[in-house]
mmCIF file of C-alpha atoms and ligand atoms in Angstrom:
data_model
loop_
_atom_site.group_PDB
_atom_site.id
_atom_site.type_symbol
_atom_site.label_atom_id
_atom_site.label_comp_id
_atom_site.label_asym_id
_atom_site.label_seq_id
_atom_site.Cartn_x
_atom_site.Cartn_y
_atom_site.Cartn_z
ATOM 1 C CA MET O 19 0.000 0.000 0.000
ATOM 2 C CA VAL O 20 1.461 3.354 -1.037
ATOM 3 C CA PRO O 21 1.240 5.950 1.766
ATOM 4 C CA LYS O 22 -0.865 9.089 1.343
ATOM 5 C CA CYS O 23 1.861 11.661 1.819
ATOM 6 C CA ASP O 24 3.611 14.502 0.012
ATOM 7 C CA TYR O 25 6.979 15.580 1.394
ATOM 8 C CA HIS O 26 7.978 18.177 -1.215
ATOM 9 C CA ILE O 27 5.835 21.323 -1.286
ATOM 10 C CA HIS O 28 6.821 24.969 -1.870
ATOM 11 C CA THR O 29 5.030 28.033 -0.484
ATOM 12 C CA ASP O 30 4.605 31.542 -1.853
ATOM 13 C CA LEU O 31 6.894 32.944 0.839
ATOM 14 C CA ILE O 32 10.338 32.187 -0.652
ATOM 15 C CA GLY O 33 9.192 33.346 -4.070
ATOM 16 C CA CYS O 34 9.692 30.257 -6.266
ATOM 17 C CA ALA O 35 6.051 29.173 -5.914
ATOM 18 C CA ASP O 36 3.190 31.399 -7.014
ATOM 19 C CA LYS O 37 0.607 33.280 -4.944
ATOM 20 C CA THR O 38 -1.791 30.324 -4.892
ATOM 21 C CA MET O 39 0.626 28.528 -2.540
ATOM 22 C CA ARG O 40 -0.404 30.228 0.669
ATOM 23 C CA ILE O 41 -0.090 27.886 3.631
ATOM 24 C CA PRO O 42 -3.829 27.672 4.520
ATOM 25 C CA ALA O 43 -4.660 26.963 0.847
ATOM 26 C CA ILE O 44 -1.996 24.242 0.675
ATOM 27 C CA LEU O 45 -3.323 22.501 3.785
ATOM 28 C CA HIS O 46 -6.891 22.668 2.505
ATOM 29 C CA LYS O 47 -5.983 21.321 -0.936
ATOM 30 C CA CYS O 48 -3.812 18.476 0.418
ATOM 31 C CA ASN O 49 -6.679 17.463 2.670
ATOM 32 C CA LEU O 50 -9.031 17.398 -0.334
ATOM 33 C CA LEU O 51 -6.472 15.279 -2.211
ATOM 34 C CA GLY O 52 -6.673 12.691 0.573
ATOM 35 C CA MET O 53 -3.203 13.262 1.981
ATOM 36 C CA GLU O 54 -2.577 12.161 5.557
ATOM 37 C CA ARG O 55 0.945 13.558 6.015
ATOM 38 C CA ILE O 56 2.681 16.404 4.209
ATOM 39 C CA GLY O 57 5.912 18.373 4.472
ATOM 40 C CA ILE O 58 6.524 22.029 3.641
ATOM 41 C CA THR O 59 9.964 22.249 2.023
ATOM 42 C CA ASP O 60 10.976 25.664 0.789
ATOM 43 C CA HIS O 61 14.474 26.270 -0.570
ATOM 44 C CA LEU O 62 17.351 27.198 1.682
ATOM 45 C CA ASN O 63 20.062 27.990 -0.866
ATOM 46 C CA THR O 64 21.779 30.532 1.341
ATOM 47 C CA LEU O 65 21.476 31.391 5.010
ATOM 48 C CA ASP O 66 20.073 34.848 4.293
ATOM 49 C CA GLN O 67 16.781 33.036 3.556
ATOM 50 C CA LEU O 68 16.478 31.906 7.197
ATOM 51 C CA PRO O 69 14.227 34.813 8.280
ATOM 52 C CA ILE O 70 11.675 33.765 5.633
ATOM 53 C CA HIS O 71 11.850 30.189 6.911
ATOM 54 C CA ARG O 72 11.037 31.527 10.387
ATOM 55 C CA GLN O 73 7.918 33.150 8.921
ATOM 56 C CA ILE O 74 6.909 29.846 7.325
ATOM 57 C CA LYS O 75 7.264 28.114 10.677
ATOM 58 C CA GLU O 76 5.230 30.818 12.420
ATOM 59 C CA GLN O 77 2.472 30.592 9.820
ATOM 60 C CA LEU O 78 2.357 26.803 10.190
ATOM 61 C CA ALA O 79 2.032 27.178 13.968
ATOM 62 C CA GLN O 80 -1.118 29.273 13.481
ATOM 63 C CA GLU O 81 -2.909 26.481 11.624
ATOM 64 C CA SER O 82 -4.807 23.530 13.048
ATOM 65 C CA PRO O 83 -4.751 21.211 10.053
ATOM 66 C CA LYS O 84 -6.722 17.997 9.656
ATOM 67 C CA LEU O 85 -3.591 16.244 8.428
ATOM 68 C CA GLU O 86 -0.112 15.803 9.889
ATOM 69 C CA VAL O 87 2.175 18.637 8.748
ATOM 70 C CA TYR O 88 5.967 18.634 9.010
ATOM 71 C CA PHE O 89 8.298 21.601 8.733
ATOM 72 C CA GLY O 90 11.060 20.674 6.306
ATOM 73 C CA VAL O 91 13.552 22.328 4.000
ATOM 74 C CA GLU O 92 14.971 21.755 0.500
ATOM 75 C CA LEU O 93 18.756 22.093 0.229
ATOM 76 C CA ASN O 94 20.861 22.883 -2.805
ATOM 77 C CA PHE O 95 24.624 22.698 -3.259
ATOM 78 C CA MET O 96 26.237 26.115 -3.035
ATOM 79 C CA GLY O 97 28.379 25.277 -6.070
ATOM 80 C CA LEU O 98 30.102 22.415 -7.846
ATOM 81 C CA ASP O 99 31.490 20.031 -5.218
ATOM 82 C CA GLN O 100 30.472 22.401 -2.451
ATOM 83 C CA GLY O 101 28.256 21.759 0.556
ATOM 84 C CA PHE O 102 24.745 22.756 1.586
ATOM 85 C CA ALA O 103 24.028 25.956 3.536
ATOM 86 C CA TYR O 104 22.880 23.742 6.400
ATOM 87 C CA SER O 105 24.227 22.409 9.666
ATOM 88 C CA GLU O 106 23.050 20.866 12.921
ATOM 89 C CA GLN O 107 22.995 24.376 14.317
ATOM 90 C CA VAL O 108 20.680 25.679 11.565
ATOM 91 C CA ARG O 109 18.469 22.597 11.924
ATOM 92 C CA ASP O 110 18.116 23.035 15.681
ATOM 93 C CA GLU O 111 17.722 26.801 15.562
ATOM 94 C CA LEU O 112 14.840 26.638 13.113
ATOM 95 C CA GLY O 113 13.430 23.326 14.367
ATOM 96 C CA TYR O 114 13.354 21.648 10.974
ATOM 97 C CA GLU O 115 11.828 18.172 11.187
ATOM 98 C CA PHE O 116 13.508 16.939 8.012
ATOM 99 C CA ALA O 117 15.663 18.009 5.092
ATOM 100 C CA ILE O 118 15.516 17.036 1.437
ATOM 101 C CA GLY O 119 18.257 18.021 -0.944
ATOM 102 C CA GLY O 120 20.057 17.549 -4.197
ATOM 103 C CA ILE O 121 21.826 18.960 -7.201
ATOM 104 C CA HIS O 122 19.998 21.600 -9.262
ATOM 105 C CA SER O 123 22.500 22.394 -12.009
ATOM 106 C CA ALA O 124 24.712 20.988 -14.761
ATOM 107 C CA TYR O 125 27.329 23.591 -13.764
ATOM 108 C CA GLY O 126 28.013 24.505 -17.381
ATOM 109 C CA TYR O 127 28.598 20.924 -18.567
ATOM 110 C CA GLN O 128 25.203 20.380 -20.219
ATOM 111 C CA ARG O 129 26.805 19.694 -23.619
ATOM 112 C CA ASP O 130 29.393 17.274 -22.211
ATOM 113 C CA LYS O 131 27.426 14.070 -21.604
ATOM 114 C CA ASP O 132 30.021 12.101 -19.645
ATOM 115 C CA LYS O 133 31.124 14.965 -17.450
ATOM 116 C CA CYS O 134 27.551 16.152 -16.856
ATOM 117 C CA LEU O 135 26.319 12.723 -15.762
ATOM 118 C CA ALA O 136 29.386 12.031 -13.608
ATOM 119 C CA ILE O 137 28.808 15.314 -11.754
ATOM 120 C CA GLN O 138 25.201 14.337 -11.094
ATOM 121 C CA HIS O 139 26.094 10.869 -9.804
ATOM 122 C CA ARG O 140 28.861 12.227 -7.589
ATOM 123 C CA HIS O 141 26.469 14.690 -5.952
ATOM 124 C CA HIS O 142 23.760 12.043 -5.555
ATOM 125 C CA MET O 143 26.234 9.924 -3.614
ATOM 126 C CA LYS O 144 27.201 12.954 -1.514
ATOM 127 C CA VAL O 145 23.568 13.375 -0.457
ATOM 128 C CA MET O 146 23.368 9.677 0.442
ATOM 129 C CA GLU O 147 26.304 10.107 2.807
ATOM 130 C CA ASP O 148 25.086 13.359 4.406
ATOM 131 C CA PRO O 149 23.627 12.505 7.839
ATOM 132 C CA LEU O 150 21.667 15.794 7.898
ATOM 133 C CA CYS O 151 19.817 15.154 4.638
ATOM 134 C CA ASP O 152 16.947 12.643 4.702
ATOM 135 C CA VAL O 153 15.953 12.547 1.026
ATOM 136 C CA LEU O 154 17.731 12.891 -2.322
ATOM 137 C CA VAL O 155 15.455 15.035 -4.499
ATOM 138 C CA HIS O 156 14.719 14.504 -8.204
ATOM 139 C CA PRO O 157 17.889 12.731 -9.463
ATOM 140 C CA TYR O 158 18.701 13.750 -13.089
ATOM 141 C CA TRP O 159 16.320 16.711 -13.179
ATOM 142 C CA PHE O 160 17.546 19.765 -15.079
ATOM 143 C CA GLY O 161 16.012 23.182 -15.588
ATOM 144 C CA ASN O 162 14.515 23.831 -19.024
ATOM 145 C CA ALA O 163 17.354 26.065 -20.274
ATOM 146 C CA GLU O 164 19.919 23.344 -19.516
ATOM 147 C CA PHE O 165 17.843 20.376 -20.622
ATOM 148 C CA GLU O 166 17.122 22.001 -23.997
ATOM 149 C CA GLN O 167 20.866 21.841 -24.737
ATOM 150 C CA MET O 168 21.101 18.117 -23.884
ATOM 151 C CA ASP O 169 20.263 16.553 -27.231
ATOM 152 C CA TRP O 170 22.135 13.464 -25.998
ATOM 153 C CA PHE O 171 19.710 12.928 -23.090
ATOM 154 C CA VAL O 172 17.023 10.984 -24.980
ATOM 155 C CA ASP O 173 16.086 8.814 -22.043
ATOM 156 C CA MET O 174 17.342 7.313 -18.784
ATOM 157 C CA SER O 175 18.814 4.182 -20.395
ATOM 158 C CA ILE O 176 21.968 6.304 -20.651
ATOM 159 C CA ILE O 177 22.583 5.910 -16.905
ATOM 160 C CA PRO O 178 25.051 3.064 -16.163
ATOM 161 C CA ASP O 179 23.546 0.098 -14.302
ATOM 162 C CA SER O 180 26.478 0.172 -11.893
ATOM 163 C CA TRP O 181 25.500 3.717 -10.785
ATOM 164 C CA ILE O 182 21.876 2.673 -10.251
ATOM 165 C CA ARG O 183 22.998 -0.273 -8.122
ATOM 166 C CA GLU O 184 25.445 1.916 -6.198
ATOM 167 C CA LEU O 185 22.849 4.592 -5.439
ATOM 168 C CA GLY O 186 20.134 2.081 -4.512
ATOM 169 C CA ALA O 187 22.499 0.173 -2.222
ATOM 170 C CA ALA O 188 23.627 3.424 -0.565
ATOM 171 C CA SER O 189 19.992 4.316 0.115
ATOM 172 C CA ALA O 190 19.403 0.905 1.709
ATOM 173 C CA GLU O 191 22.526 1.267 3.823
ATOM 174 C CA THR O 192 22.193 4.880 4.985
ATOM 175 C CA GLY O 193 18.389 5.113 5.124
ATOM 176 C CA THR O 194 18.492 8.215 2.898
ATOM 177 C CA ALA O 195 15.438 8.013 0.684
ATOM 178 C CA ILE O 196 15.315 8.681 -3.054
ATOM 179 C CA GLU O 197 12.471 10.874 -4.194
ATOM 180 C CA ILE O 198 9.788 10.048 -6.723
ATOM 181 C CA ASN O 199 9.061 13.595 -7.894
ATOM 182 C CA GLY O 200 5.862 14.618 -9.696
ATOM 183 C CA CYS O 201 6.348 18.106 -11.122
ATOM 184 C CA ALA O 202 10.066 17.884 -11.943
ATOM 185 C CA PHE O 203 9.525 14.982 -14.338
ATOM 186 C CA PHE O 204 6.117 13.431 -14.797
ATOM 187 C CA HIS O 205 4.151 16.702 -15.036
ATOM 188 C CA ASN O 206 6.926 18.510 -16.899
ATOM 189 C CA PRO O 207 6.251 18.844 -20.660
ATOM 190 C CA ILE O 208 9.936 19.244 -21.506
ATOM 191 C CA TYR O 209 10.540 15.536 -20.799
ATOM 192 C CA SER O 210 9.253 13.213 -23.535
ATOM 193 C CA LYS O 211 6.965 10.229 -23.020
ATOM 194 C CA GLN O 212 9.934 7.964 -23.737
ATOM 195 C CA TRP O 213 12.041 9.796 -21.174
ATOM 196 C CA LYS O 214 9.318 9.502 -18.517
ATOM 197 C CA GLU O 215 8.788 5.793 -19.199
ATOM 198 C CA SER O 216 12.511 5.168 -18.923
ATOM 199 C CA TYR O 217 12.533 7.073 -15.623
ATOM 200 C CA ILE O 218 10.048 4.554 -14.209
ATOM 201 C CA GLU O 219 12.434 1.773 -15.271
ATOM 202 C CA TYR O 220 15.235 3.692 -13.517
ATOM 203 C CA LEU O 221 13.155 3.815 -10.321
ATOM 204 C CA LYS O 222 12.518 0.068 -10.632
ATOM 205 C CA GLY O 223 16.277 -0.470 -10.888
ATOM 206 C CA LEU O 224 16.808 1.544 -7.704
ATOM 207 C CA ALA O 225 14.070 -0.493 -6.009
ATOM 208 C CA ARG O 226 15.793 -3.771 -6.993
ATOM 209 C CA ALA O 227 19.005 -2.425 -5.482
ATOM 210 C CA GLY O 228 17.220 -1.891 -2.149
ATOM 211 C CA ALA O 229 16.443 1.840 -2.210
ATOM 212 C CA ILE O 230 13.841 3.400 0.006
ATOM 213 C CA PHE O 231 11.643 6.084 -1.517
ATOM 214 C CA ALA O 232 10.083 9.410 -0.574
ATOM 215 C CA LEU O 233 7.025 10.794 -2.356
ATOM 216 C CA GLY O 234 6.831 14.437 -3.414
ATOM 217 C CA SER O 235 4.736 16.565 -5.761
ATOM 218 C CA ASP O 236 7.301 19.444 -5.781
ATOM 219 C CA ALA O 237 4.274 21.653 -6.439
ATOM 220 C CA HIS O 238 4.875 25.357 -7.069
ATOM 221 C CA ASN O 239 1.193 26.164 -7.631
ATOM 222 C CA ILE O 240 -2.009 24.861 -6.086
ATOM 223 C CA ILE O 241 -3.177 22.900 -9.149
ATOM 224 C CA SER O 242 0.116 20.982 -9.284
ATOM 225 C CA LEU O 243 -0.369 19.517 -5.813
ATOM 226 C CA SER O 244 -2.459 16.848 -7.558
ATOM 227 C CA ALA O 245 0.788 15.561 -9.152
ATOM 228 C CA ILE O 246 1.125 13.532 -5.955
ATOM 229 C CA HIS O 247 -1.470 11.145 -7.410
ATOM 230 C CA THR O 248 0.829 10.462 -10.382
ATOM 231 C CA VAL O 249 3.696 9.902 -7.945
ATOM 232 C CA ARG O 250 1.617 7.455 -5.913
ATOM 233 C CA ALA O 251 0.582 5.534 -9.037
ATOM 234 C CA ILE O 252 4.252 5.171 -10.047
ATOM 235 C CA ALA O 253 5.187 4.132 -6.516
ATOM 236 C CA ASP O 254 2.466 1.499 -6.708
ATOM 237 C CA GLU O 255 4.142 0.046 -9.811
ATOM 238 C CA LEU O 256 7.287 -0.546 -7.743
ATOM 239 C CA ASP O 257 5.265 -2.987 -5.616
ATOM 240 C CA LEU O 258 7.140 -2.342 -2.380
ATOM 241 C CA PRO O 259 6.270 -3.090 1.265
ATOM 242 C CA ALA O 260 5.414 -0.147 3.559
ATOM 243 C CA TYR O 261 8.856 0.006 5.171
ATOM 244 C CA ARG O 262 10.434 0.928 1.833
ATOM 245 C CA PHE O 263 8.683 4.320 1.972
ATOM 246 C CA TRP O 264 10.307 7.033 4.052
ATOM 247 C CA HIS O 265 8.501 9.268 6.565
ATOM 248 C CA PRO O 266 9.794 12.031 8.804
ATOM 249 C CA THR O 267 9.437 11.701 12.548
ATOM 250 C CA LYS O 268 7.610 14.293 14.596
ATOM 251 C CA LYS O 269 9.658 16.504 16.890
ATOM 252 C CA THR O 270 8.232 16.225 20.382
ATOM 253 C CA ASN O 271 9.894 19.220 22.041
HETATM 254 ZN ZN1 ZN P 325 14.637 20.866 -6.248
HETATM 255 ZN ZN1 ZN P 326 11.469 21.682 -4.879
#
């Protein structure tokens, strides 16, 4: 049974999601979509965004939602082979209940297939080994401007089997989940039908290697929250027991 949860949601406060993503509207919509547990995960690319994250936390505290709501954060590397703007101190100061993170750039190598893919894999493995990050977000997602230059990236069969096994095994070993992301891929028109189908095969390969998975819509507007249903349908195809799906744990203090 695939859990009814969405652990990747953006609000209007940081500015990447649109005005429809006000916190009360998000909670209402997720409830209508049948979600039981959700996580708010706005970007923390640099520490100067912390005051906005405090506002998000304060707004969440004012709500009495019908579903379980977690306060999370999405991390991004500060540059090629650099770290996240995140630490135990930041986590404890803000009271984050979980962190998701990953690579969001080709770092200028979008026309160099081998280098581009190697950079992605290297950063995926870095997330697996980071004890402060619970979920690797959207592996092999690229922004439109970069992806449009990747005529070599026809589908996911390009990814070496050995990398899929290595990433899946690392997930099993560290407990860091790998995300099944709705809006980055499956609701994104820039990726072809062939590409999306091959991505499901990629996820199946990770599942065979022992990976655990997190579910996320990555919605940036209220309509896109329904992408979680696509994510859940794909997760269902993986035919996994409940323990192979990741959940955050509630902070009690
Ligand atoms: Zn992201
Ligand atoms: Zn996101």
